[in-house]
Coordinates of C-alpha atoms and ligand atoms in Angstrom, one line a residue:
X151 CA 0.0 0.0 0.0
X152 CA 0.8 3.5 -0.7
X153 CA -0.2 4.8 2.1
X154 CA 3.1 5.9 3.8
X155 CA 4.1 7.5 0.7
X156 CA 3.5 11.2 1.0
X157 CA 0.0 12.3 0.3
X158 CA 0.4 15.4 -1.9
X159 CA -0.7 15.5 -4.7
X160 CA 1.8 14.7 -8.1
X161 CA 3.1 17.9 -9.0
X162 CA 2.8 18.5 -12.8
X163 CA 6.3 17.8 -13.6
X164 CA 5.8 14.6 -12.9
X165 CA 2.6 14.2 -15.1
X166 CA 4.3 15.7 -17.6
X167 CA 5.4 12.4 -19.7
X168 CA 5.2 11.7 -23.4
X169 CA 2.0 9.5 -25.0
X170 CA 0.9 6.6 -23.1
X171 CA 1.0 3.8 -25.5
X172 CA 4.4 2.8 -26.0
X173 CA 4.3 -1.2 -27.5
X174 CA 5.7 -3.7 -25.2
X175 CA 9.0 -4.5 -27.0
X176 CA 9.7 -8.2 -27.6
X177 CA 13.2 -7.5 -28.6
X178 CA 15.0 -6.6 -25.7
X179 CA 18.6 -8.8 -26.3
X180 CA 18.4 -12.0 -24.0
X181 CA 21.4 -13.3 -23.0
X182 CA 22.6 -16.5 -21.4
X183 CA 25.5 -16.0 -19.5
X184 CA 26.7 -19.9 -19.5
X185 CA 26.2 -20.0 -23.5
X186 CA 29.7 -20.0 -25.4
X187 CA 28.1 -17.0 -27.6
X188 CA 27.5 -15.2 -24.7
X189 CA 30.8 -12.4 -25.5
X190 CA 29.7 -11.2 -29.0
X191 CA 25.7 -11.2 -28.3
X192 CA 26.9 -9.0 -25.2
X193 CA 28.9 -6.9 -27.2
X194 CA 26.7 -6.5 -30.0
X195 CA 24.2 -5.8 -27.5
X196 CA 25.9 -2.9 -25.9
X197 CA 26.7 -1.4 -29.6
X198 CA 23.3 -1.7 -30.7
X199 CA 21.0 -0.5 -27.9
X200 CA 23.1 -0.3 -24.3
X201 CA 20.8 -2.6 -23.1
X202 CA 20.1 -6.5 -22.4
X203 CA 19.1 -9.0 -20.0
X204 CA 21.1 -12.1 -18.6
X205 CA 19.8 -15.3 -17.2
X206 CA 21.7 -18.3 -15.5
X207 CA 23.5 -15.4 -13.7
X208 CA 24.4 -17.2 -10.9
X209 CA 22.6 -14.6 -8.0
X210 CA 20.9 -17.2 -5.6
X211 CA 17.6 -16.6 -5.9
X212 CA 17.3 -16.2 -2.1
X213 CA 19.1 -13.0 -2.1
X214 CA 17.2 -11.6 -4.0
X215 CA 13.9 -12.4 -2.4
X216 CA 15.3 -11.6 0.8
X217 CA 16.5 -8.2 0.0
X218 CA 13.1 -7.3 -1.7
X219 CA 11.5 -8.0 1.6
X220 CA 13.3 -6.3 4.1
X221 CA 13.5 -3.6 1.5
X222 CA 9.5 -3.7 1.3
X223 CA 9.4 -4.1 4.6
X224 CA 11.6 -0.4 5.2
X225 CA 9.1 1.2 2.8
X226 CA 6.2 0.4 4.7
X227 CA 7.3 2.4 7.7
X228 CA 5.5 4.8 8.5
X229 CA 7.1 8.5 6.9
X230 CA 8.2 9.7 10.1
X231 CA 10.1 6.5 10.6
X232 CA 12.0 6.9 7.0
X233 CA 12.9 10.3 7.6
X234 CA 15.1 9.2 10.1
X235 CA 17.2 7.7 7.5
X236 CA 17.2 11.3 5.1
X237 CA 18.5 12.6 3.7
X238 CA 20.3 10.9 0.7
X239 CA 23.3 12.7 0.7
X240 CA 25.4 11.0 -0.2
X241 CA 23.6 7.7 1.5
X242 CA 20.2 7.4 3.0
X243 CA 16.9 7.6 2.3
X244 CA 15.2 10.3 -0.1
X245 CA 11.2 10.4 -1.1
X246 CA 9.9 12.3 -4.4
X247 CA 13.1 14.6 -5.3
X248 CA 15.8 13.5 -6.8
X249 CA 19.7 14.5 -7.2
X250 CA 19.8 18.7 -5.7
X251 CA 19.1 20.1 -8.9
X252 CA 14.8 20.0 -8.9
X253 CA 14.2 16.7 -10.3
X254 CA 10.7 14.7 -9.0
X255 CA 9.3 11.6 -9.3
X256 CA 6.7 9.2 -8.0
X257 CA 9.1 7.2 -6.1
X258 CA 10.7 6.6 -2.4
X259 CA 14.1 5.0 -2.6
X260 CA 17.5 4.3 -0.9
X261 CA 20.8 5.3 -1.9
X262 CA 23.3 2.9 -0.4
X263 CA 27.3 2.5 0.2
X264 CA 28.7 -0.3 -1.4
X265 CA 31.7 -1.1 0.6
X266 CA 30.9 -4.1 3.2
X267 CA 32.1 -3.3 6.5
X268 CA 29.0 -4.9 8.3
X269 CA 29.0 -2.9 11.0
X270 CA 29.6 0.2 9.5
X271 CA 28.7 3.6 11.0
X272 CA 27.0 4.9 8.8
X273 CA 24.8 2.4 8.2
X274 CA 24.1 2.2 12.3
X275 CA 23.5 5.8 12.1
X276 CA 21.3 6.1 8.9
X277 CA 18.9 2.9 10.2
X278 CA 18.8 3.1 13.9
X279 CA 18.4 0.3 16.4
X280 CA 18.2 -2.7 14.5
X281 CA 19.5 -2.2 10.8
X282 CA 21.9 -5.4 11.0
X283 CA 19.6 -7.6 8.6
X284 CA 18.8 -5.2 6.1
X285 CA 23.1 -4.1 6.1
X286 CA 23.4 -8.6 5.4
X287 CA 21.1 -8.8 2.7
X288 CA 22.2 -6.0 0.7
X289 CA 25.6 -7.1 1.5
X290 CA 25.0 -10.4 0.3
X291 CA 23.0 -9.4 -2.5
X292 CA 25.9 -6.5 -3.3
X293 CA 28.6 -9.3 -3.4
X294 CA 26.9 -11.6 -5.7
X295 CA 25.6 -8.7 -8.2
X296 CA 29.3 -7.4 -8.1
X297 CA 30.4 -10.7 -9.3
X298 CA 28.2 -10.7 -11.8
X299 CA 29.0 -7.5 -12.9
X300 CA 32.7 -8.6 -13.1
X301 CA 31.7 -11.6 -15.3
X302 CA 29.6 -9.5 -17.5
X303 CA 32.8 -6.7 -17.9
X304 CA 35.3 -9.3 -18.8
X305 CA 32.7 -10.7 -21.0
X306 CA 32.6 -7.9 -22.7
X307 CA 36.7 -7.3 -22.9
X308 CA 37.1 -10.8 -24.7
X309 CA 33.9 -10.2 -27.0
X310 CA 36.2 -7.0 -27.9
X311 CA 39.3 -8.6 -28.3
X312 CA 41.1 -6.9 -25.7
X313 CA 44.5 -8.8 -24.5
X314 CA 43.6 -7.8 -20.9
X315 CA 40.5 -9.1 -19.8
X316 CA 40.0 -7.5 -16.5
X317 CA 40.6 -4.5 -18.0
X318 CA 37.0 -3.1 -17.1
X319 CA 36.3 -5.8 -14.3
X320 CA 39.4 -4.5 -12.3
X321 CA 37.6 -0.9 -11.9
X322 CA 34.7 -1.9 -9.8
X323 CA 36.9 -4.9 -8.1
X324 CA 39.2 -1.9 -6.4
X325 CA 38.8 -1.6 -3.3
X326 CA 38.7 2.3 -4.0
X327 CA 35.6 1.8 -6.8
X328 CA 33.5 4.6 -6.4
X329 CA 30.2 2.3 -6.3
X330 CA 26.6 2.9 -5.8
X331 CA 23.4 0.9 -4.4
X332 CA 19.8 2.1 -5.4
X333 CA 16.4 0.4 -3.9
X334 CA 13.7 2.5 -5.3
X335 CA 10.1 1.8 -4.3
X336 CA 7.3 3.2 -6.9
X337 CA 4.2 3.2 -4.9
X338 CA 0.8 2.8 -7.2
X339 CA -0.6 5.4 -8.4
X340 CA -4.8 5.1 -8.7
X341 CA -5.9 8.4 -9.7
X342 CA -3.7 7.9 -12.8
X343 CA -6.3 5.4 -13.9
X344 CA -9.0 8.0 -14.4
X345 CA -6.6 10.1 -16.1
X346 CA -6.7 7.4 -18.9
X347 CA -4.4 8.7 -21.6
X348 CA -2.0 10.3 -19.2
X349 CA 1.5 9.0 -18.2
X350 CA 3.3 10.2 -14.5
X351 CA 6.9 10.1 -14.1
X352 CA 8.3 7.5 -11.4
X353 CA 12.0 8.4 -12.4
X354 CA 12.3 11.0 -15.1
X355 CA 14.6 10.1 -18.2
X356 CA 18.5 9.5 -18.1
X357 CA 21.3 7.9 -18.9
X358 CA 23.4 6.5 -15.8
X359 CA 27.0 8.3 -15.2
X360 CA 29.0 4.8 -14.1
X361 CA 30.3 1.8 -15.9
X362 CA 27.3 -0.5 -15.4
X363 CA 24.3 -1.0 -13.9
X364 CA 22.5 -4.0 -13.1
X365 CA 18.9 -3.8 -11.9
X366 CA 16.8 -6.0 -10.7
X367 CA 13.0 -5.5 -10.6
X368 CA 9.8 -7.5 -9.2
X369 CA 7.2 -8.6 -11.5
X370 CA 5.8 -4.7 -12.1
X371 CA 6.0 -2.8 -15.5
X372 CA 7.2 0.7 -15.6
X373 CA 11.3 0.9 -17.2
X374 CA 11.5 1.8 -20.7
X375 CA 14.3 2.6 -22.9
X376 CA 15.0 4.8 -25.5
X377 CA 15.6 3.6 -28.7
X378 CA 18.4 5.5 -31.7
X379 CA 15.4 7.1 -33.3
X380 CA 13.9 8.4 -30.1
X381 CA 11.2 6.2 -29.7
X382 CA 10.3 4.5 -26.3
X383 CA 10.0 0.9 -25.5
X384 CA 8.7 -0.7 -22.6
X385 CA 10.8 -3.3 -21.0
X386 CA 8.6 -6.3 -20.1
X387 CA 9.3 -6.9 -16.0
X388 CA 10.8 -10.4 -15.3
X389 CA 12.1 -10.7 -11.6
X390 CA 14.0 -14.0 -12.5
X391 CA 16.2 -12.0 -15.1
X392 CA 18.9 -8.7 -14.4
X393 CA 18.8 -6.7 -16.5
X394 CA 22.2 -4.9 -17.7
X395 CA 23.0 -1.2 -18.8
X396 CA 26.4 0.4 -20.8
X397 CA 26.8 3.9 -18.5
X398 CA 28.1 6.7 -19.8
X399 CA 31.7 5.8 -18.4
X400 CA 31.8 2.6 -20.4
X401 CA 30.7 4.3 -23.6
X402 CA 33.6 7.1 -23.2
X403 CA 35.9 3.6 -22.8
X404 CA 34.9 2.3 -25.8
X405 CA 34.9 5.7 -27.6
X406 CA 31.2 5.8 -28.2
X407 CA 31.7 2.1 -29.5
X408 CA 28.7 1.1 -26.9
X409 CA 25.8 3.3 -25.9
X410 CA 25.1 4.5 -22.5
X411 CA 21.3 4.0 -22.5
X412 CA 18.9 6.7 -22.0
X413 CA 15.9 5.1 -20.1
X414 CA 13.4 6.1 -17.3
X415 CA 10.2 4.4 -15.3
X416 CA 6.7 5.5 -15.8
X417 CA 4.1 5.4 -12.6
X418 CA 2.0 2.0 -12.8
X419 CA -1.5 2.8 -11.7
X420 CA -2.2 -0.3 -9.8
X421 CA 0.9 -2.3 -8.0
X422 CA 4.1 -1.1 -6.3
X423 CA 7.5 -1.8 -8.2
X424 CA 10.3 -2.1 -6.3
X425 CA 13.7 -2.1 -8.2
X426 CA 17.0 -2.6 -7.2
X427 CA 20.7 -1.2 -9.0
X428 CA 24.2 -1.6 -8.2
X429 CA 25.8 0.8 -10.3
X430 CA 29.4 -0.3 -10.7
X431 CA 32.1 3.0 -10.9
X432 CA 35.8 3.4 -11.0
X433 CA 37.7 4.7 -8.4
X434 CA 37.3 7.9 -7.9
X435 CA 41.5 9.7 -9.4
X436 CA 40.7 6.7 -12.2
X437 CA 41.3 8.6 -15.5
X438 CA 38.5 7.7 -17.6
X439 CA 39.2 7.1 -21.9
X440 CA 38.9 5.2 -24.9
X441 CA 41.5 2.1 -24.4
X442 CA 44.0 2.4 -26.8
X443 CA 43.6 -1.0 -28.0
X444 CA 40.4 -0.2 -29.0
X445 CA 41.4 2.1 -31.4
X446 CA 41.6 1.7 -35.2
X447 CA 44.0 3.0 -37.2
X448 CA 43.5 7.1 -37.5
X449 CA 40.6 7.1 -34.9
X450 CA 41.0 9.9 -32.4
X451 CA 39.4 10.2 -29.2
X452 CA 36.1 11.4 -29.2
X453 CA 36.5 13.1 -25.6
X454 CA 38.4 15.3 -23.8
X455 CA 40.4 13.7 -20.6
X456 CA 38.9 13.7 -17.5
X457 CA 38.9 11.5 -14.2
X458 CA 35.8 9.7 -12.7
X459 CA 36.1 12.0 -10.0
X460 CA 35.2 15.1 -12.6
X461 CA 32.9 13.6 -14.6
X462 CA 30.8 12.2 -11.7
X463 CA 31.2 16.3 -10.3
X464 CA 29.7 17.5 -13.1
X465 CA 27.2 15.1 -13.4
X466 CA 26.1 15.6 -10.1
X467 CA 25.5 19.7 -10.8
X468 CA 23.3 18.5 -13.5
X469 CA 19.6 18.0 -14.1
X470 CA 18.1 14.2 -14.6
X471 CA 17.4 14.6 -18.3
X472 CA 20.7 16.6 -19.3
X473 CA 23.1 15.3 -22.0
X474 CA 26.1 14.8 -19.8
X475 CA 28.9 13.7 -21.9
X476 CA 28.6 16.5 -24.1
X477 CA 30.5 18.9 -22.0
X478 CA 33.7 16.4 -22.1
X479 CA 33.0 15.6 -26.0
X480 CA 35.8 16.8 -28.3
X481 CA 35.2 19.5 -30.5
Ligands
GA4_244 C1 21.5 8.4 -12.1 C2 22.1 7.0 -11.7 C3 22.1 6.7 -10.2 O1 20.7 6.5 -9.8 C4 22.6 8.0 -9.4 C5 21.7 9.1 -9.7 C6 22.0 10.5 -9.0 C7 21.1 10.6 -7.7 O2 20.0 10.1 -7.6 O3 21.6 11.3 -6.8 C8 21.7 11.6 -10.0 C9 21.6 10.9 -11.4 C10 22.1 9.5 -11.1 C11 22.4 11.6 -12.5 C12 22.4 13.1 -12.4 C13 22.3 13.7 -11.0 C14 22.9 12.6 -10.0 C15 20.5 12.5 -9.8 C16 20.9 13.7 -10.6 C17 20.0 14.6 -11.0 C18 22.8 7.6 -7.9 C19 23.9 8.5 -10.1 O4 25.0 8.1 -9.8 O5 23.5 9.4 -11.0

C-alpha cells in the first residue's frame, strides 16, 4: 500500500510524460551468461542498444527475495520513521526529489554505500536500532551482483578482443571503486487510472554516469528505454532476469563504441515496483578514456580527458534529463 508515501498530490512535472502507448518491446537482447556465444551477443548488444538482460547469472535466488522483503518491509514504515534515514546525501533515504538540482518523481528509494564493512557507521546511524539484517542482505546481494557485474565486464573485454581481460572488471573490483546501491520503491498510483491517456513520471529520463548498472526488478512494469530514433520501449518486468546497462563511463571507454542507455520508469496505476541497481564505478582519481587497444587506425578520441572524480562532479550539478557527456565531448 501506498499509504506511507507522502499524500500530496503529483506535481505537474511529474505528469508531464510523453503519450501513453508505447508497445511492449519483444526484442529486448536475451542473454545467457553460460552459453559460449554469450561475449559477441553482449557486445553486439551494448553497440546496438546499451541494453540486455542475462539469465543463468548465478545470484541465488534467495538473495534476491530476501533483499526485496526487508526492502519492502523499510518502505512500509510509517514517513516519520524513513525520515530518520534522510536525507540521501550521499547515502540514505530520499522520497519524491531527486539528485539537488529540482528533479521529482513518483518514487521513495534508498541510496546505499557499497563497501561491506557490516557494522559500518554509517549504516548504524542512517537505520537506527536494528539495521543489521537489512546491512546482510544488501551485502549479500551486493557481493553476488558485483560478481556478476565482473563476469559481465570481462565478457565484454574478450567479446572485444582486448589482450587484458580484467581490463574493465578490475575498476569496480578496487577496493577504492567509487560504487553505488539504489532500492527505489514506486508506490501505485490510482488516480492515474481516471486520467486514462495520461502517463506520470516515477524516475524521469536518463542515462546512468557509471560503468554499469544492473537492476533487478519485481514482477511490475514501468522501465523503458529509449531507442536511436527516439522512440520509447517498454521493458517487459521479469524478476527472474537482471537486467544490464552500458553507462556513460563505459561508452567514453569504448569511444562511443557502446551506448550508454537513455531510459526512465513510468508510474503503474495499480501495484508497487520495487527495483534494485548496483551501479558499478571506477575509483574515484581513475582517468576515464577510450582504451587504446580499442582504437583503429587514425581514430582519435572522441572526448576530452577527464577523471571519474570530474565527470561524476559534473554530473552531479546536472539535471536528470541533461546530456552529460557532451560537456567532455571533443570539438
Ligand atoms: C542516475 C544514476 C544513479 O541512480 C545515481 C543518480 C543520482 C542521484 O540520484 O543522486 C543523479 C543521477 C544518477 C544523475 C544526475 C544527477 C545525479 C541524480 C541527478 C539529478 C545515484 C547516479 O549516480 O547518477
Amino acid at each position: 500500500s501506498s499509504n506511507s508515501f507522502m499524500r500530496n498530490s503529483m506535481s505537474s512535472s511529474m505528469a508531464a510524460a510523453a503519450s501513453s502507448s508505447a508497445a511492449f518491446f519483444s526484442e529486448v537482447p536475451f542473454i545467457d551468461l553460460s552459453a559460449p556465444d554469450a561475449k559477441q551477443l553482449i557486445v553486439k548488444a551494448c553497440e546496438e542498444l546499451g541494453f540486455f538482460k542475462v539469465v543463468n547469472h548465478g545470484v541465488p535466488m534467495e538473495f534476491i527475495s530476501t533483499l526485496e522483503s526487508e526492502s519492502t518491509n523499510f518502505f512500509s514504515l510509517p514517513l516519520s520513521e524513513k525520515q530518520k534515514a534522510a536525507p540521501p546525501s550521499p547515502f540514505g533515504y530520499g522520497n519524491k526529489q531527486i539528485g539537488r538540482n529540482g528533479d521529482v518523481g513518483w518514487v521513495e528509494y534508498l541510496l546505499l554505500n557499497t563497501h561491506l564493512e557490516s557494522n559500518s557507521d554509517g549504516f548504524l546511524s542512517i537505520f537506527g536500532q536494528d539495521p543489521q539484517k537489512l546491512r546482510s542482505a544488501v551485502n549479500n546481494y551486493i557481493s553476488a551482483v558485483r560478481n556478476m557485474a565482473c563476469e559481465i565486464l570481462e565478457l565484454m573485454a574478450e567479446g572485444l578482443k582486448i589482450q587484458q581481460r580484467n581490463v574493465f572488471s578490475k575498476l569496480v573490483m578496487d577496493e577504492e571503486s567509487d560504487s553505488v546501491f539504489r532500492v527505489n520503491h514506486y508506490p501505485p498510483c490510482p488516480e492515474l487510472q481516471a486520467l486514462k491517456e495520461r502517463n506520470m513520471i516515477g524516475f524521469g529520463e536518463h542515462t546512468d554516469p557509471q560503468i554499469i548498472s544492473v537492476l533487478r526488478s519485481n514482477n511490475t512494469s514501468g522501465l523503458q528505454i529509449s531507442l536511436a530514433d527516439g522512440n520509447w520501449i517498454s521493458v517487459p518486468p521479469d524478476q527472474n532476469s537482471f537486467f544490464i546497462n552500458v553507462g556513460d563511463s563505459l561508452q567514453v571507454m569504448t569511444n562511443g563504441r557502446f551506448k550508454s542507455v537513455k531510459h526512465r520508469v513510468l508510474t503503474n496505476s495499480l501495484k508497487s515496483r520495487i527495483s534494485m541497481i548496483y551501479f558499478g564505478g571506477p575509483p574515484l582519481s581513475e582517468k576515464i578514456a577510450p582504451l587504446p587497444s580499442l582504437m583503429k587506425g587514425e581514430e582519435r578520441s572522441l572526448y576530452k580527458e577527464f577523471t571519474w572524480f570530474e565527470y561524476k562532479r559534473s554530473a552531479y550539478n546536472s539535471r536528470l534529463a541533461d546530456n552529460r557527456l557532451v560537456h567532455f565531448e571533443r570539438i
